[in-house]
XYZ file of C-alpha atoms in Angstrom:
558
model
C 0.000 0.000 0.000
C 2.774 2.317 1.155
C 4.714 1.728 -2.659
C 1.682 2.536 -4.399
C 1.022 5.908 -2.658
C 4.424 6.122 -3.454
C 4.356 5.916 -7.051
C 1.745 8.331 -6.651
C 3.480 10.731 -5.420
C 6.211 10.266 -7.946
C 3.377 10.670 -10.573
C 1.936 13.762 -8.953
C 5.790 15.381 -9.111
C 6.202 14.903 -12.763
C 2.990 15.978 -13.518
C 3.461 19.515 -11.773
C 6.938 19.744 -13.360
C 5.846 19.003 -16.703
C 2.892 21.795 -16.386
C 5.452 24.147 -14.888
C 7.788 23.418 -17.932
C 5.052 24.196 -20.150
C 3.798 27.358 -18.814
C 7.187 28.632 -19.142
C 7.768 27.688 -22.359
C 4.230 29.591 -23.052
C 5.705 32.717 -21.276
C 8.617 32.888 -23.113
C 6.888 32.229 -26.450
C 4.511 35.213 -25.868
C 7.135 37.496 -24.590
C 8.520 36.796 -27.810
C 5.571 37.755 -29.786
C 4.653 40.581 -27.872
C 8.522 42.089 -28.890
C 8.339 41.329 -32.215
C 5.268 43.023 -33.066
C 5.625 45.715 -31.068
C 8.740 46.618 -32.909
C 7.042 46.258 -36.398
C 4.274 48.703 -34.417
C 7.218 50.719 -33.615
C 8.937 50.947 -37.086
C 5.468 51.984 -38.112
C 5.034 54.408 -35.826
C 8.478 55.709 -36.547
C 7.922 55.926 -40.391
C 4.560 57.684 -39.533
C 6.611 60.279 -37.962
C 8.975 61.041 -40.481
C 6.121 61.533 -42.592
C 4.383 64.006 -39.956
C 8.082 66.210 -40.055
C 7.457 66.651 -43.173
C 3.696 67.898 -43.748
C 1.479 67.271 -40.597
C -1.262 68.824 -42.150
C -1.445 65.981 -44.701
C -1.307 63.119 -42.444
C -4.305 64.942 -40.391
C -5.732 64.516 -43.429
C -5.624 60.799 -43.540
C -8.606 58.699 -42.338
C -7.538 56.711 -39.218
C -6.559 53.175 -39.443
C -8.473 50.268 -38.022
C -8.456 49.923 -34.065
C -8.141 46.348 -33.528
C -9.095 44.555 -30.096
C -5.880 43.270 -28.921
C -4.334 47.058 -30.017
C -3.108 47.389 -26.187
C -1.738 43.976 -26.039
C 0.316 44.866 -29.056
C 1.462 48.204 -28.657
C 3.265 49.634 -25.440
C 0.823 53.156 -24.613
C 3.778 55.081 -22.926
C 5.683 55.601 -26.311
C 2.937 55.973 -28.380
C 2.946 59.571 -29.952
C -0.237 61.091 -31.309
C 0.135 62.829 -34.774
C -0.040 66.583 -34.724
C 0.940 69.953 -36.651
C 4.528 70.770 -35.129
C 4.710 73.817 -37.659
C 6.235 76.671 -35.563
C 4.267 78.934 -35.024
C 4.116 81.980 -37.699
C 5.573 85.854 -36.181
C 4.221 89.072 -36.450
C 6.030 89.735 -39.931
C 4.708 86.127 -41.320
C 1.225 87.104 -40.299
C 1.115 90.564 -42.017
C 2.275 88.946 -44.712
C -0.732 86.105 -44.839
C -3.172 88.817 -44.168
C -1.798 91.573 -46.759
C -2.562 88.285 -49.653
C -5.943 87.988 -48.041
C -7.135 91.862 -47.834
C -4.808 93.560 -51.122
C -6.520 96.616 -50.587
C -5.456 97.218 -46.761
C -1.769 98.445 -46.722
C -0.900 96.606 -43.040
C 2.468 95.914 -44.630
C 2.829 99.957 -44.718
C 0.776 100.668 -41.228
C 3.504 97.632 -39.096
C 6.490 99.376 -40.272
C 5.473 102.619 -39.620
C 3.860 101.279 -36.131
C 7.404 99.397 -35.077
C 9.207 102.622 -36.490
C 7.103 104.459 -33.941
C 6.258 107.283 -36.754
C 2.816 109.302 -35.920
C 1.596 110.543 -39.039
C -1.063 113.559 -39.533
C -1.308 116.543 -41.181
C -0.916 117.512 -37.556
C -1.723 116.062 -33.746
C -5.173 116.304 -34.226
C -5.770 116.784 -38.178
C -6.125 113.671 -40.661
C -4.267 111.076 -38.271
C -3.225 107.548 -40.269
C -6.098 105.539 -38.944
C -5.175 102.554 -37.732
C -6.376 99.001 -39.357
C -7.928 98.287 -36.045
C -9.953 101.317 -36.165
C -11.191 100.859 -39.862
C -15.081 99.905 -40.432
C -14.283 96.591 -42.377
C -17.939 95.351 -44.024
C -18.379 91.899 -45.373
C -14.625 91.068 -45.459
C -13.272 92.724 -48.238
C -15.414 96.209 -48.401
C -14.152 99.220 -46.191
C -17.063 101.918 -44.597
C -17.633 105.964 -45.147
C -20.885 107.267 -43.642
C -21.128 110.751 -44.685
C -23.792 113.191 -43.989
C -25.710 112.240 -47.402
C -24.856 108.869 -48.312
C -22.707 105.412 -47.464
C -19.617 104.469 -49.432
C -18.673 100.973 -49.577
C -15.108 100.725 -50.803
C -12.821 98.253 -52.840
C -10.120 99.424 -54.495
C -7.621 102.263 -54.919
C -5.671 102.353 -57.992
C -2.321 104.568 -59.721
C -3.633 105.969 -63.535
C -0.651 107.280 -65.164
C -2.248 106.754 -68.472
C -1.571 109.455 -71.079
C -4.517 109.842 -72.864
C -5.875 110.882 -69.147
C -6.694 114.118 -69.354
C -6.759 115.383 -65.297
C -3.009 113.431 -65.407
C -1.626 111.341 -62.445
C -4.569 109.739 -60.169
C -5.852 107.393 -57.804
C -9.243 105.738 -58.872
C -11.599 104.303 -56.198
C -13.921 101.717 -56.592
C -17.014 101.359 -54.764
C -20.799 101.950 -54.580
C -22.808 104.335 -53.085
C -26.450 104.561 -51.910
C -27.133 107.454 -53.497
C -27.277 108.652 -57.243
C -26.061 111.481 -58.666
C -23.939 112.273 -55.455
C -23.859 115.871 -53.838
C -21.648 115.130 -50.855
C -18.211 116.610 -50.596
C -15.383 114.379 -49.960
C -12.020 114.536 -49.791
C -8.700 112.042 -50.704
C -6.275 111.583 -47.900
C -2.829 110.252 -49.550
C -0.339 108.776 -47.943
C 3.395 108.829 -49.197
C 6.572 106.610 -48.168
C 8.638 108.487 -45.876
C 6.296 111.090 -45.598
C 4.504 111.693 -42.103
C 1.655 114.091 -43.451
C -0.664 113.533 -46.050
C -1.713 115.383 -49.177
C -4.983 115.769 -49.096
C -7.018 117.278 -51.892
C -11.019 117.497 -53.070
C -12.338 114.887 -54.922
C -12.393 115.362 -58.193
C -15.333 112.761 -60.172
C -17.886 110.987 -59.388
C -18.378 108.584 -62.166
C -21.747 106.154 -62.540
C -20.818 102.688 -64.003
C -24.136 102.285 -65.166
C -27.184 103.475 -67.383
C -30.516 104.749 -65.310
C -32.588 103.667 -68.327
C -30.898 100.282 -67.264
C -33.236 100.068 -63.972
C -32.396 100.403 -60.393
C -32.474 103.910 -60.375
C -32.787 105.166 -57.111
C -31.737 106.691 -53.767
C -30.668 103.936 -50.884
C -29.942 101.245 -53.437
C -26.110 100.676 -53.681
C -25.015 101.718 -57.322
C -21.340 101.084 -58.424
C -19.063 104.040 -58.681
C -15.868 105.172 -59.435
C -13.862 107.857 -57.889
C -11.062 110.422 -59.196
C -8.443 112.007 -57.292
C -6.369 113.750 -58.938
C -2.630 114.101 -57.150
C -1.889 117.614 -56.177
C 1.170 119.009 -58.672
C 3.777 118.579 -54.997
C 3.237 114.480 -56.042
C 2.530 114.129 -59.110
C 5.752 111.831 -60.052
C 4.744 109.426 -56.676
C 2.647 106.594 -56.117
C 0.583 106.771 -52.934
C 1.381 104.452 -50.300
C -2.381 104.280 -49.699
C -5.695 106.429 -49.908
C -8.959 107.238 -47.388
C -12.126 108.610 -48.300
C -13.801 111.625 -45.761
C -16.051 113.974 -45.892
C -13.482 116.524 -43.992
C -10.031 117.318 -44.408
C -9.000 116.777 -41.116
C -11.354 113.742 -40.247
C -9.188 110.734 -38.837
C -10.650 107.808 -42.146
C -12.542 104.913 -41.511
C -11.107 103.524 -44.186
C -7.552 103.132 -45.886
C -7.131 101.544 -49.257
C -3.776 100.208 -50.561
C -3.037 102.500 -53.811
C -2.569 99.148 -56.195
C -0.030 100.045 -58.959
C 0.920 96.549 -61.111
C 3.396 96.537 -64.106
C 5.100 94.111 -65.529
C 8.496 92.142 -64.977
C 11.012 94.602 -67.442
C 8.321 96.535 -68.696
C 6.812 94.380 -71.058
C 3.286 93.792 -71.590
C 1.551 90.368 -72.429
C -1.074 89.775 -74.800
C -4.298 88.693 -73.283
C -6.254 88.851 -69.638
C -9.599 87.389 -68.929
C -11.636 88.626 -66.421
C -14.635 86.344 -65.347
C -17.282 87.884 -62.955
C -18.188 86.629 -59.284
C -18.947 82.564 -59.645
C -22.146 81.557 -58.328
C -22.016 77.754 -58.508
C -22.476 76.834 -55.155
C -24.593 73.660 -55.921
C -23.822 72.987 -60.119
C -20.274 70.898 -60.226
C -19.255 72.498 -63.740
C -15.829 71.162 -62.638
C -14.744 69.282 -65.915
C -16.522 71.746 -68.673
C -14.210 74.231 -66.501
C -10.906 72.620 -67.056
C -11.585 71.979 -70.619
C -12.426 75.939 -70.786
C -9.322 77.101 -69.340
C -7.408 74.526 -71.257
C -8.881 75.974 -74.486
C -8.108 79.642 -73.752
C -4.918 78.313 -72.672
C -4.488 77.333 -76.165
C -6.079 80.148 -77.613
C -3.375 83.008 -76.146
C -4.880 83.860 -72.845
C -1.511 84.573 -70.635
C -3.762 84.223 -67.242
C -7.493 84.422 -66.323
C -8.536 86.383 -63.015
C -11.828 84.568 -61.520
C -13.026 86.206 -58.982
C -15.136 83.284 -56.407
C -18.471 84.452 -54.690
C -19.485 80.861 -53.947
C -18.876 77.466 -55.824
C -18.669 73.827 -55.566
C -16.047 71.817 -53.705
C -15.166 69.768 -57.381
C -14.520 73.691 -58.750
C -12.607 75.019 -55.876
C -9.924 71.967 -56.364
C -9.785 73.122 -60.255
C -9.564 76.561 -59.131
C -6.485 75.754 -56.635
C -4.711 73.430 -59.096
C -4.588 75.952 -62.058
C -4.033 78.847 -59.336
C -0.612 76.536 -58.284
C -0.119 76.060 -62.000
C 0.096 79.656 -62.414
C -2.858 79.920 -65.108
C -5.531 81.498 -62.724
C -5.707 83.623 -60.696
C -8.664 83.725 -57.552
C -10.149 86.392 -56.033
C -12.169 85.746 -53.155
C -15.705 88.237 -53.685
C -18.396 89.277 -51.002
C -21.439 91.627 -51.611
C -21.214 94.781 -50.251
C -23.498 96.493 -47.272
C -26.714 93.987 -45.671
C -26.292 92.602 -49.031
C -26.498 88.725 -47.926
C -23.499 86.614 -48.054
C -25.016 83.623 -46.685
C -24.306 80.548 -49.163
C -27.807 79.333 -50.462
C -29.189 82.869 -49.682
C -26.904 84.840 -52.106
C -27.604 82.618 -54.950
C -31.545 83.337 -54.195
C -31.003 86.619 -54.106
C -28.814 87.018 -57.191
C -31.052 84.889 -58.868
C -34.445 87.210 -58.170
C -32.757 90.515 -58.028
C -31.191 90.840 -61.484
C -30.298 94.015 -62.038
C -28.802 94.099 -58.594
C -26.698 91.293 -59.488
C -25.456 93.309 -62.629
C -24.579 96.157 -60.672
C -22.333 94.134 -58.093
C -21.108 92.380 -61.491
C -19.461 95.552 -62.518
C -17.239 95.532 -59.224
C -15.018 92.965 -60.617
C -14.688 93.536 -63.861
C -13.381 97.067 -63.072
C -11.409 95.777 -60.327
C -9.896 93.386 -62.426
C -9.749 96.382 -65.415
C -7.367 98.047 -63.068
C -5.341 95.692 -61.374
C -3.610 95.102 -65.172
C -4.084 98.301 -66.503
C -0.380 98.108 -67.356
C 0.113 93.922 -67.930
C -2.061 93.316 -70.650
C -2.609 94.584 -74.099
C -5.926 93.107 -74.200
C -8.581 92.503 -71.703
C -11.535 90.014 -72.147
C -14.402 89.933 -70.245
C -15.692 86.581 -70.300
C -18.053 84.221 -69.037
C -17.030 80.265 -68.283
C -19.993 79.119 -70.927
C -18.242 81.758 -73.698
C -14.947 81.711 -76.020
C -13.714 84.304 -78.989
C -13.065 82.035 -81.420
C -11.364 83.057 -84.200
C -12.151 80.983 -87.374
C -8.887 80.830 -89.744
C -6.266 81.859 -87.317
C -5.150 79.314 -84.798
C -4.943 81.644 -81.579
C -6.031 85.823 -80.268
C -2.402 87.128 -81.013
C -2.379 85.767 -84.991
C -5.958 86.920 -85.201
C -5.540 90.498 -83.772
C -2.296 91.379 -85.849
C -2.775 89.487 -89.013
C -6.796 89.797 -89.257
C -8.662 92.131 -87.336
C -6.404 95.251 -86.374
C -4.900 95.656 -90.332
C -8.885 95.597 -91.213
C -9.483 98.252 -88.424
C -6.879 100.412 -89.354
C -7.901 100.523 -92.849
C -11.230 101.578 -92.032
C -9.907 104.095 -89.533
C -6.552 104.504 -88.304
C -6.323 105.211 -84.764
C -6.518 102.443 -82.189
C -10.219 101.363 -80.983
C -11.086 101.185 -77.265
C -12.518 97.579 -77.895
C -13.025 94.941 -80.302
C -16.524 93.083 -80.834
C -17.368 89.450 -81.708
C -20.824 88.852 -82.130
C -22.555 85.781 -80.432
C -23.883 82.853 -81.797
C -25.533 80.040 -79.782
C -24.117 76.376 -79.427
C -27.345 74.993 -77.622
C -27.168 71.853 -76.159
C -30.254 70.658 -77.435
C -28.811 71.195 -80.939
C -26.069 68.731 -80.578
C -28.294 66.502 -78.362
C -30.891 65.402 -81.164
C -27.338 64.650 -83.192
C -26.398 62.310 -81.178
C -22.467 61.714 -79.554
C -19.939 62.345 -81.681
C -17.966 58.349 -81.301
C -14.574 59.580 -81.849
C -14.606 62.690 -79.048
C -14.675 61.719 -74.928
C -17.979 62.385 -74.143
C -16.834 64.235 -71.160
C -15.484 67.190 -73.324
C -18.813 69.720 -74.128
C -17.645 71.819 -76.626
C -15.702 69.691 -78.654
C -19.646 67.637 -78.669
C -21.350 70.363 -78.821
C -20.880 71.897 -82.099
C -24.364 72.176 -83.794
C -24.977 75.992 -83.454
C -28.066 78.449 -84.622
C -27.161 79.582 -88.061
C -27.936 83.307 -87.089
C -25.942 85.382 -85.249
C -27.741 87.641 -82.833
C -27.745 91.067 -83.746
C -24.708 93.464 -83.839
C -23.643 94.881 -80.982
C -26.116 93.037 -78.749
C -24.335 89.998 -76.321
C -21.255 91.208 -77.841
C -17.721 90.521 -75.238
C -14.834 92.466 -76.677
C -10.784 92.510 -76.295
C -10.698 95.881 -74.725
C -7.938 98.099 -74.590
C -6.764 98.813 -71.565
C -4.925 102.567 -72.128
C -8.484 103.355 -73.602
C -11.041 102.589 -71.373
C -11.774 103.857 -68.017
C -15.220 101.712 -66.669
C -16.084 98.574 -68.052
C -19.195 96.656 -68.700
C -20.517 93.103 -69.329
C -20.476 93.483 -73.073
C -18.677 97.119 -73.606
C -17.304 99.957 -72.542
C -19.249 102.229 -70.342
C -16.708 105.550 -70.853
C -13.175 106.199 -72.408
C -9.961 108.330 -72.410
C -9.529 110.107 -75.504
C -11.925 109.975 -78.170
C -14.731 108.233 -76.722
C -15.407 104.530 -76.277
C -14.829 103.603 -80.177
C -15.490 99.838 -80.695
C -14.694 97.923 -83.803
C -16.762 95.004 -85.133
C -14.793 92.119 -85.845
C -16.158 90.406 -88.915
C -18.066 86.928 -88.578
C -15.557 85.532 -91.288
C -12.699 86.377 -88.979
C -13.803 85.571 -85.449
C -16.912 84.770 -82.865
C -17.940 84.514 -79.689
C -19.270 80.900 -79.439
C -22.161 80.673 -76.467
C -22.452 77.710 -74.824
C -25.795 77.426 -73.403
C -28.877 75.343 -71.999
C -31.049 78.117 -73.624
C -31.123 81.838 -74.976
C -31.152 84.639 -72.869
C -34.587 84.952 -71.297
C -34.829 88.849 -73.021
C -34.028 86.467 -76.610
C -36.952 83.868 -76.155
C -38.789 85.269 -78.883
C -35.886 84.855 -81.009
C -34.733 81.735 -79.853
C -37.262 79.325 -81.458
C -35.889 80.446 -84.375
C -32.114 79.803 -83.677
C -33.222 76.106 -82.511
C -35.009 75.226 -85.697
C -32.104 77.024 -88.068
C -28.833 75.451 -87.177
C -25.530 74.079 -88.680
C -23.090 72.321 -87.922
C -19.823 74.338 -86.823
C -16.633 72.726 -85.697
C -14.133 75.138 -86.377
C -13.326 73.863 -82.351
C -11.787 70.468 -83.534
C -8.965 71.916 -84.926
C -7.808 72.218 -80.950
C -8.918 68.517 -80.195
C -5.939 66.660 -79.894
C -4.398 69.016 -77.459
C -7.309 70.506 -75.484
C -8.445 66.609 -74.854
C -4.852 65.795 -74.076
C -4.615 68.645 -71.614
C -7.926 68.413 -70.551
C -7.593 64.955 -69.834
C -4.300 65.166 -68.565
C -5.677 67.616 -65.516
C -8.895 65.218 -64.925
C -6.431 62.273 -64.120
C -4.121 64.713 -62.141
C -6.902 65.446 -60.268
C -8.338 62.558 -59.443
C -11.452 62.580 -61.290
C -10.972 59.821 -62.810
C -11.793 56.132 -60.853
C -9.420 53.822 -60.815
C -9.290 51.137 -63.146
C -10.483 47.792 -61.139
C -7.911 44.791 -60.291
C -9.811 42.977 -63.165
C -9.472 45.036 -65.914
């Protein structure tokens, strides 16, 4: 009895050692894992840092990655490092900088040196002090405030005209609009000169409406679009303000202060086209791809940049905008309404929608703004919609068709240089090309090169004309002409039919053309004086698609 609780025992031992063996061996064999992955966790972790040194932002960017169950098992907490923006943080000088981008028409860059410099400029301790920015009546972002006795000024833009067919000579032009027409209120220019503690101030000298009363909206409290002349007193004449405020009296400390904007080009020399496009309003119609394939064709037409300016549009347009604004072909200008006009996305496009001729006054801002920013760039200026091209019909771009075609013609029939040159329009409705079917050999994703059924009448002369204007000649611009001119009035050649046109691409005429309209829809022809472009513009057009990512990729299968 006593041997076999013995051998018992002897069992029991070798039991409890092999278990113990076991366990150990299971210890070891998980310590083991548990290093091994949480150095490949590590060398993750590590890589994802590198990658964070370089461009935080980016990785913020990045959706997370799965969370697994076991993740605390596997990774060791204390060295974990979350991923966050370790840019340093910007200075004073880096921030004037980002802001003097984002507001052109506020000279901080001027106002923080003189500030550190500790310079107090007036026309005397208590007569026409430099107002500070923080003191400025700033309305809807990008408008500054003067509330005179009879009337409000909202202000845009100060400008340098040195032009010499300008007959009052050196000046600074304001834009702006006022709620009042025909404007009786005195005011005076404050001007502000580099290295120079008091201003020159001096009466203003113009008034000048940038619109027609018979056009509508002709009345008192309505904000109607304006420019302003100062002329610079004969003491300045050969200097460029620094900067310029509106007030009603001499000595009056401004609530405003607009950067005097005075742009010319790299050596002196001009290039050859600008196009201006108005405020976009596309906050909820993604016209992303029929806008690359219109900048890539006036691209390839001449244009040497086109200045959109953005009220409110769709995420798919703002990444075009931003790639072609990196590429250097654009140019964006971010645009608010001026006054309790309402800026409130949804509510603007209502508004702009019902109150037309509203929406054509506040139109005119940026096209002169844009007029005067490249007064001295450009030799031509277009205004342009993104459904519109000039399109000339035997030359291949603007610069062949303007030396070889249209100015030798104009100077024959006169010879002294026009303020503008006139394409008429002709419709390329989509409904034309629609009953036609697709066109097999063109990507359907390109809408001109389909669309090239058009009405075979033109609409009349000089109605829904856009012209190449010439910038030394005009001095306020509309949609379709110019409103006045320097020199001999606001001359405006017709460009022949044969030589060049504005093709419209459009849904439908013009609601004031739906009389005429049936009739372009039943009378059409085909027109593809376009498809001499197609190999390029789809190239290029397709080229910034896939660049951009609109494009899906193609699946594992295929």
């Amino acid at each position: 009895m006593a041997a076999i609780r013995w051998r018992q025992h002897l069992a029991s031992r070798s039991l409890r050692r092999v278990s113990s063996l076991l366990a150990a061996w299971m210890a070891v064999a998980l310590l083991l894992f548990t290093l091994v992955s949480r150095d490949v966790n590590l060398q993750g972790l590590v890589l994802t840092q590198k990658g964070a040194a370089v461009n935080g932002r980016l990785l913020l960017q990045q959706p997370p990655p799965p969370v697994t169950a076991d993740a605390s098992t596997t990774e060791n907490l204390l060295e974990l490092e979350p991923l966050v923006d370790r840019s340093p943080v910007k200075n004073e000088n880096a921030i004037v900088e980002e802001v003097q981008r984002s507001l052109p028409s506020l000279p901080l860059e001027y106002w923080s040196k003189t500030a550190k410099n500790k310079v107090g400029l007036s026309k005397n301790g208590s007569c026409a002090k430099y107002p500070s920015p923080y003191e400025l009546e700033f309305n809807n972002i990008y408008w500054q405030t003067l509330r005179t006795s009879n009337g409000t000024f909202q202000l845009y833009g100060a400008y340098y005209d040195v032009r010499h067919l300008s007959r009052i000579g050196p000046a600074v032009r304001i834009l702006g609009m006022l709620d009042r027409i025909e404007p009786k209120v005195k005011t005076f220019c404050q001007f502000w000169f580099e290295d120079q503690k008091e201003p020159a101030i001096i009466e203003v000298m113009e008034y000048k409406y940038i619109w027609y009363k018979k056009w509508g909206n002709y009345k008192q409290g309505i904000l109607q679009p304006y420019l302003i002349a100062c002329k610079l007193p004969p003491t300045h004449k050969s200097r460029v303000p620094i900067s310029v405020s509106l007030v009603e009296r001499p000595c009056d400390t401004a609530s405003n202060n607009l950067r005097v904007l005075y742009n010319t080009p790299p050596g002196g020399q001009k290039k050859g086209f600008a196009v201006c496009v108005k405020g976009l309003d596309f906050l909820h119609e993604d016209l992303s791809v029929r806008m690359v394939e219109w900048i890539e064709l006036l691209h390839l037409l001449g244009a040497d940049k086109i200045f959109m300016y953005k009220l409110q549009v769709h995420p798919n347009i703002s990444k075009v905008l931003d790639y072609y604004q990196q590429v250097g072909k654009v140019e964006v200008t971010p645009l608010t309404l001026p006054g309790t006009l309402p800026n409130i996305a949804g509510f603007q496009h209502m508004y702009l929608t019902k109150k037309v001729n509203h929406k054509r006054q506040n139109e005119l801002i940026p096209y002169n703004d844009c007029l005067y920013k490249n007064l001295y760039m450009y030799e031509h200026i277009a205004l342009l919609d993104v459904d519109e091209v000039i399109m000339p019909i035997k030359s291949m771009n603007w610069q062949q068709l303007m030396s070889e075609e249209v100015l030798p013609k104009a100077l024959l029939l006169r010879n002294e240089t026009r303020a503008s040159y006139n394409f008429r329009n002709v419709y390329f409705l989509d409904e034309l090309s629609h009953a036609h079917g697709w066109f097999a050999h063109m990507p359907r994703y390109m809408h001109m090169l389909q669309h090239v059924y058009r009405s075979k009448n033109f609409t009349k002369p000089g109605q829904y004309v856009k012209c190449f204007h010439n910038p030394e000649r005009v001095l306020t611009l509309h949609n379709h002409f110019p409103l006045a001119c320097l020199g001999s009035g606001c001359t405006s050649y017709p460009v022949n039919t044969s030589d060049a046109q504005l093709q419209h691409y459009r849904a439908d005429c013009v609601k004031t053309l739906k009389k005429s309209c049936t009739e372009f829809r039943q009378n059409s022809t085909l027109d593809t004086t376009i498809w001499k472009y197609t190999d390029k513009l789809v190239a290029a057009t397709t080229d910034t698609l896939r660049r951009l990512g609109f494009f899906r990729a193609p699946s594992a299968a295929s």
